[in-house]
């Protein structure tokens, strides 16, 4: 009895980059949402009960990833605010008008601004939709890949079952055919003997 070998169906490979992109886009979307929510929350708390103080510029932003830094005091306690949007031409030691929330001295912004860090809010508004779209594209691609793998696996099982059924039928056919032929030969031989 000869066993028919059915080659396994060829499963398309999906690069790990799709999974990595899905994870990174989800992390980016969540992180930017948290950043935007924190900025909005601080802006609301400052607007509810603003307290004005005077700060001093201790560091200026540079192109090397260094942010601005402004020092100020609240109730005799020193505080530092980073990445505030300073006006053009600001120098070290210049005085800056700040306003902070009455219940949180760390929630501080430049006087007249809406958010402590408007650049972060703008970045969140732009990056969150992009990250969500990228995440959706990656998830759709991964889902299609898994569906194609499932379909091909089902086709492979069907092909294997058909091959086994065909083989079993082919193995049974010679006996049936041989029996019929032998009967015909006997009948023909018998008639020849009678004549």
mmCIF file of C-alpha atoms in Angstrom:
data_model
loop_
_atom_site.group_PDB
_atom_site.id
_atom_site.type_symbol
_atom_site.label_atom_id
_atom_site.label_comp_id
_atom_site.label_asym_id
_atom_site.label_seq_id
_atom_site.Cartn_x
_atom_site.Cartn_y
_atom_site.Cartn_z
ATOM 1 C CA UNK A 1 0.000 0.000 0.000
ATOM 2 C CA UNK A 2 1.512 3.273 -1.074
ATOM 3 C CA UNK A 3 0.886 6.289 1.083
ATOM 4 C CA UNK A 4 0.270 9.537 -0.761
ATOM 5 C CA UNK A 5 2.214 12.459 0.637
ATOM 6 C CA UNK A 6 0.456 15.798 0.553
ATOM 7 C CA UNK A 7 2.822 18.748 0.784
ATOM 8 C CA UNK A 8 1.842 21.196 3.540
ATOM 9 C CA UNK A 9 0.272 24.406 2.276
ATOM 10 C CA UNK A 10 2.665 27.295 1.900
ATOM 11 C CA UNK A 11 1.951 29.786 4.670
ATOM 12 C CA UNK A 12 2.880 33.399 3.908
ATOM 13 C CA UNK A 13 5.253 34.904 6.408
ATOM 14 C CA UNK A 14 4.510 38.191 8.136
ATOM 15 C CA UNK A 15 7.448 40.257 9.256
ATOM 16 C CA UNK A 16 7.870 41.148 12.908
ATOM 17 C CA UNK A 17 7.895 44.790 11.892
ATOM 18 C CA UNK A 18 4.088 44.774 11.688
ATOM 19 C CA UNK A 19 3.780 43.616 15.289
ATOM 20 C CA UNK A 20 6.447 46.076 16.429
ATOM 21 C CA UNK A 21 4.761 48.941 14.574
ATOM 22 C CA UNK A 22 1.416 48.049 16.154
ATOM 23 C CA UNK A 23 2.896 48.084 19.661
ATOM 24 C CA UNK A 24 4.844 51.311 19.123
ATOM 25 C CA UNK A 25 1.886 53.112 17.578
ATOM 26 C CA UNK A 26 -0.335 52.055 20.486
ATOM 27 C CA UNK A 27 2.266 53.246 23.005
ATOM 28 C CA UNK A 28 2.649 56.533 21.128
ATOM 29 C CA UNK A 29 -1.108 57.109 21.020
ATOM 30 C CA UNK A 30 -1.521 56.379 24.734
ATOM 31 C CA UNK A 31 1.509 58.491 25.687
ATOM 32 C CA UNK A 32 0.400 61.480 23.636
ATOM 33 C CA UNK A 33 -3.131 61.196 25.017
ATOM 34 C CA UNK A 34 -1.745 61.268 28.552
ATOM 35 C CA UNK A 35 0.443 64.262 27.689
ATOM 36 C CA UNK A 36 -2.486 66.187 26.235
ATOM 37 C CA UNK A 37 -4.748 65.251 29.142
ATOM 38 C CA UNK A 38 -2.125 66.379 31.682
ATOM 39 C CA UNK A 39 -1.668 69.709 29.923
ATOM 40 C CA UNK A 40 -5.433 70.292 29.759
ATOM 41 C CA UNK A 41 -5.840 69.319 33.415
ATOM 42 C CA UNK A 42 -3.109 71.702 34.537
ATOM 43 C CA UNK A 43 -4.563 74.500 32.396
ATOM 44 C CA UNK A 44 -7.990 74.004 33.999
ATOM 45 C CA UNK A 45 -6.567 74.032 37.519
ATOM 46 C CA UNK A 46 -4.539 77.170 36.847
ATOM 47 C CA UNK A 47 -7.524 78.933 35.262
ATOM 48 C CA UNK A 48 -9.719 78.029 38.270
ATOM 49 C CA UNK A 49 -7.506 79.839 40.826
ATOM 50 C CA UNK A 50 -4.452 81.489 39.197
ATOM 51 C CA UNK A 51 -1.687 82.833 41.417
ATOM 52 C CA UNK A 52 0.920 85.099 39.797
ATOM 53 C CA UNK A 53 4.577 84.881 40.685
ATOM 54 C CA UNK A 54 7.797 86.122 39.159
ATOM 55 C CA UNK A 55 10.274 83.636 37.773
ATOM 56 C CA UNK A 56 13.885 83.926 36.649
ATOM 57 C CA UNK A 57 15.254 82.288 33.508
ATOM 58 C CA UNK A 58 18.048 79.892 34.483
ATOM 59 C CA UNK A 59 18.463 78.019 31.207
ATOM 60 C CA UNK A 60 17.702 78.713 27.559
ATOM 61 C CA UNK A 61 16.619 76.120 24.998
ATOM 62 C CA UNK A 62 19.189 74.951 22.480
ATOM 63 C CA UNK A 63 19.071 72.743 19.416
ATOM 64 C CA UNK A 64 20.679 69.843 21.287
ATOM 65 C CA UNK A 65 17.506 68.795 23.089
ATOM 66 C CA UNK A 66 17.996 71.185 26.019
ATOM 67 C CA UNK A 67 14.816 72.862 27.228
ATOM 68 C CA UNK A 68 14.284 76.187 28.921
ATOM 69 C CA UNK A 69 14.242 76.350 32.691
ATOM 70 C CA UNK A 70 12.619 78.981 34.899
ATOM 71 C CA UNK A 71 13.047 79.122 38.672
ATOM 72 C CA UNK A 72 10.389 80.614 40.961
ATOM 73 C CA UNK A 73 9.371 80.507 44.615
ATOM 74 C CA UNK A 74 5.997 79.723 46.144
ATOM 75 C CA UNK A 75 5.586 80.086 49.893
ATOM 76 C CA UNK A 76 9.341 80.260 50.333
ATOM 77 C CA UNK A 77 9.848 76.955 48.544
ATOM 78 C CA UNK A 78 11.964 76.917 45.337
ATOM 79 C CA UNK A 79 10.423 75.420 42.187
ATOM 80 C CA UNK A 80 11.583 74.948 38.609
ATOM 81 C CA UNK A 81 9.484 74.895 35.445
ATOM 82 C CA UNK A 82 10.935 73.334 32.293
ATOM 83 C CA UNK A 83 10.081 73.674 28.609
ATOM 84 C CA UNK A 84 8.022 76.837 28.986
ATOM 85 C CA UNK A 85 7.603 78.853 25.751
ATOM 86 C CA UNK A 86 9.817 81.872 26.325
ATOM 87 C CA UNK A 87 9.583 84.979 24.180
ATOM 88 C CA UNK A 88 12.199 85.607 21.499
ATOM 89 C CA UNK A 89 15.185 87.546 22.775
ATOM 90 C CA UNK A 90 14.906 86.214 26.324
ATOM 91 C CA UNK A 91 18.239 86.018 28.157
ATOM 92 C CA UNK A 92 19.543 84.257 31.223
ATOM 93 C CA UNK A 93 18.487 86.078 34.396
ATOM 94 C CA UNK A 94 15.469 87.782 32.804
ATOM 95 C CA UNK A 95 12.305 87.991 34.874
ATOM 96 C CA UNK A 96 9.283 86.104 33.585
ATOM 97 C CA UNK A 97 5.652 86.450 34.680
ATOM 98 C CA UNK A 98 4.232 83.075 35.723
ATOM 99 C CA UNK A 99 0.912 81.911 37.097
ATOM 100 C CA UNK A 100 0.362 78.647 38.934
ATOM 101 C CA UNK A 101 -2.617 76.807 40.373
ATOM 102 C CA UNK A 102 -3.483 77.726 43.936
ATOM 103 C CA UNK A 103 -3.616 74.049 44.953
ATOM 104 C CA UNK A 104 -0.543 72.942 42.971
ATOM 105 C CA UNK A 105 2.597 75.056 42.684
ATOM 106 C CA UNK A 106 3.946 72.650 40.052
ATOM 107 C CA UNK A 107 1.136 73.446 37.608
ATOM 108 C CA UNK A 108 2.584 76.634 36.113
ATOM 109 C CA UNK A 109 2.415 78.501 32.815
ATOM 110 C CA UNK A 110 3.521 81.757 31.268
ATOM 111 C CA UNK A 111 1.082 84.578 32.023
ATOM 112 C CA UNK A 112 -1.461 84.861 29.243
ATOM 113 C CA UNK A 113 -0.902 81.364 27.830
ATOM 114 C CA UNK A 114 -3.549 78.661 27.884
ATOM 115 C CA UNK A 115 -1.385 75.590 28.392
ATOM 116 C CA UNK A 116 1.856 75.144 30.331
ATOM 117 C CA UNK A 117 3.488 73.640 27.223
ATOM 118 C CA UNK A 118 1.512 74.530 24.074
ATOM 119 C CA UNK A 119 4.016 72.661 21.884
ATOM 120 C CA UNK A 120 3.206 69.409 23.659
ATOM 121 C CA UNK A 121 -0.507 69.936 23.181
ATOM 122 C CA UNK A 122 -0.035 70.649 19.466
ATOM 123 C CA UNK A 123 2.150 67.572 19.133
ATOM 124 C CA UNK A 124 -0.483 65.449 20.881
ATOM 125 C CA UNK A 125 -3.251 66.749 18.605
ATOM 126 C CA UNK A 126 -1.227 65.811 15.531
ATOM 127 C CA UNK A 127 0.410 62.568 16.618
ATOM 128 C CA UNK A 128 -2.543 60.827 18.286
ATOM 129 C CA UNK A 129 -4.673 60.538 15.090
ATOM 130 C CA UNK A 130 -1.607 59.441 13.095
ATOM 131 C CA UNK A 131 -0.715 56.813 15.700
ATOM 132 C CA UNK A 132 -4.312 55.531 15.826
ATOM 133 C CA UNK A 133 -4.469 55.203 12.029
ATOM 134 C CA UNK A 134 -1.102 53.417 11.962
ATOM 135 C CA UNK A 135 -2.232 51.067 14.728
ATOM 136 C CA UNK A 136 -5.457 50.284 12.839
ATOM 137 C CA UNK A 137 -3.518 49.543 9.629
ATOM 138 C CA UNK A 138 -1.134 47.207 11.462
ATOM 139 C CA UNK A 139 -3.954 45.376 13.250
ATOM 140 C CA UNK A 140 -5.854 44.955 9.963
ATOM 141 C CA UNK A 141 -2.734 43.559 8.255
ATOM 142 C CA UNK A 142 -2.086 41.127 11.114
ATOM 143 C CA UNK A 143 -5.738 40.023 11.119
ATOM 144 C CA UNK A 144 -5.672 39.392 7.364
ATOM 145 C CA UNK A 145 -2.470 37.380 7.724
ATOM 146 C CA UNK A 146 -3.947 35.208 10.467
ATOM 147 C CA UNK A 147 -7.101 34.698 8.428
ATOM 148 C CA UNK A 148 -5.064 33.656 5.361
ATOM 149 C CA UNK A 149 -3.089 31.209 7.507
ATOM 150 C CA UNK A 150 -6.324 29.694 8.847
ATOM 151 C CA UNK A 151 -7.801 29.378 5.339
ATOM 152 C CA UNK A 152 -4.656 27.719 3.957
ATOM 153 C CA UNK A 153 -4.513 25.341 6.911
ATOM 154 C CA UNK A 154 -8.135 24.375 6.216
ATOM 155 C CA UNK A 155 -7.333 23.830 2.540
ATOM 156 C CA UNK A 156 -4.385 21.654 3.500
ATOM 157 C CA UNK A 157 -6.548 19.471 5.731
ATOM 158 C CA UNK A 158 -9.152 19.157 2.977
ATOM 159 C CA UNK A 159 -6.497 18.176 0.426
ATOM 160 C CA UNK A 160 -5.068 15.568 2.800
ATOM 161 C CA UNK A 161 -8.514 14.063 3.420
ATOM 162 C CA UNK A 162 -9.246 13.930 -0.313
ATOM 163 C CA UNK A 163 -5.892 12.275 -0.987
ATOM 164 C CA UNK A 164 -6.518 9.627 1.664
ATOM 165 C CA UNK A 165 -10.019 8.970 0.333
ATOM 166 C CA UNK A 166 -8.718 8.691 -3.239
ATOM 167 C CA UNK A 167 -5.973 6.327 -2.137
ATOM 168 C CA UNK A 168 -8.415 4.128 -0.234
ATOM 169 C CA UNK A 169 -10.730 4.021 -3.239
ATOM 170 C CA UNK A 170 -7.845 3.215 -5.590
ATOM 171 C CA UNK A 171 -6.686 0.408 -3.299
ATOM 172 C CA UNK A 172 -10.165 -1.148 -3.321
ATOM 173 C CA UNK A 173 -10.759 -0.889 -7.080
ATOM 174 C CA UNK A 174 -8.412 -3.659 -8.338
ATOM 175 C CA UNK A 175 -10.184 -6.300 -6.273
ATOM 176 C CA UNK A 176 -13.585 -5.252 -7.560
ATOM 177 C CA UNK A 177 -12.381 -5.012 -11.149
ATOM 178 C CA UNK A 178 -10.447 -8.272 -10.914
ATOM 179 C CA UNK A 179 -13.528 -10.060 -9.680
ATOM 180 C CA UNK A 180 -15.651 -8.815 -12.558
ATOM 181 C CA UNK A 181 -13.023 -9.726 -15.135
ATOM 182 C CA UNK A 182 -12.662 -13.213 -13.744
ATOM 183 C CA UNK A 183 -16.382 -13.785 -13.996
ATOM 184 C CA UNK A 184 -16.429 -12.617 -17.607
ATOM 185 C CA UNK A 185 -13.563 -14.931 -18.486
ATOM 186 C CA UNK A 186 -15.329 -17.863 -16.912
ATOM 187 C CA UNK A 187 -18.505 -17.158 -18.849
ATOM 188 C CA UNK A 188 -16.653 -16.761 -22.122
ATOM 189 C CA UNK A 189 -14.634 -19.888 -21.483
ATOM 190 C CA UNK A 190 -17.773 -21.837 -20.669
ATOM 191 C CA UNK A 191 -19.450 -20.838 -23.898
ATOM 192 C CA UNK A 192 -16.396 -21.786 -25.925
ATOM 193 C CA UNK A 193 -16.414 -25.165 -24.275
ATOM 194 C CA UNK A 194 -20.050 -25.715 -25.180
ATOM 195 C CA UNK A 195 -19.497 -24.929 -28.865
#
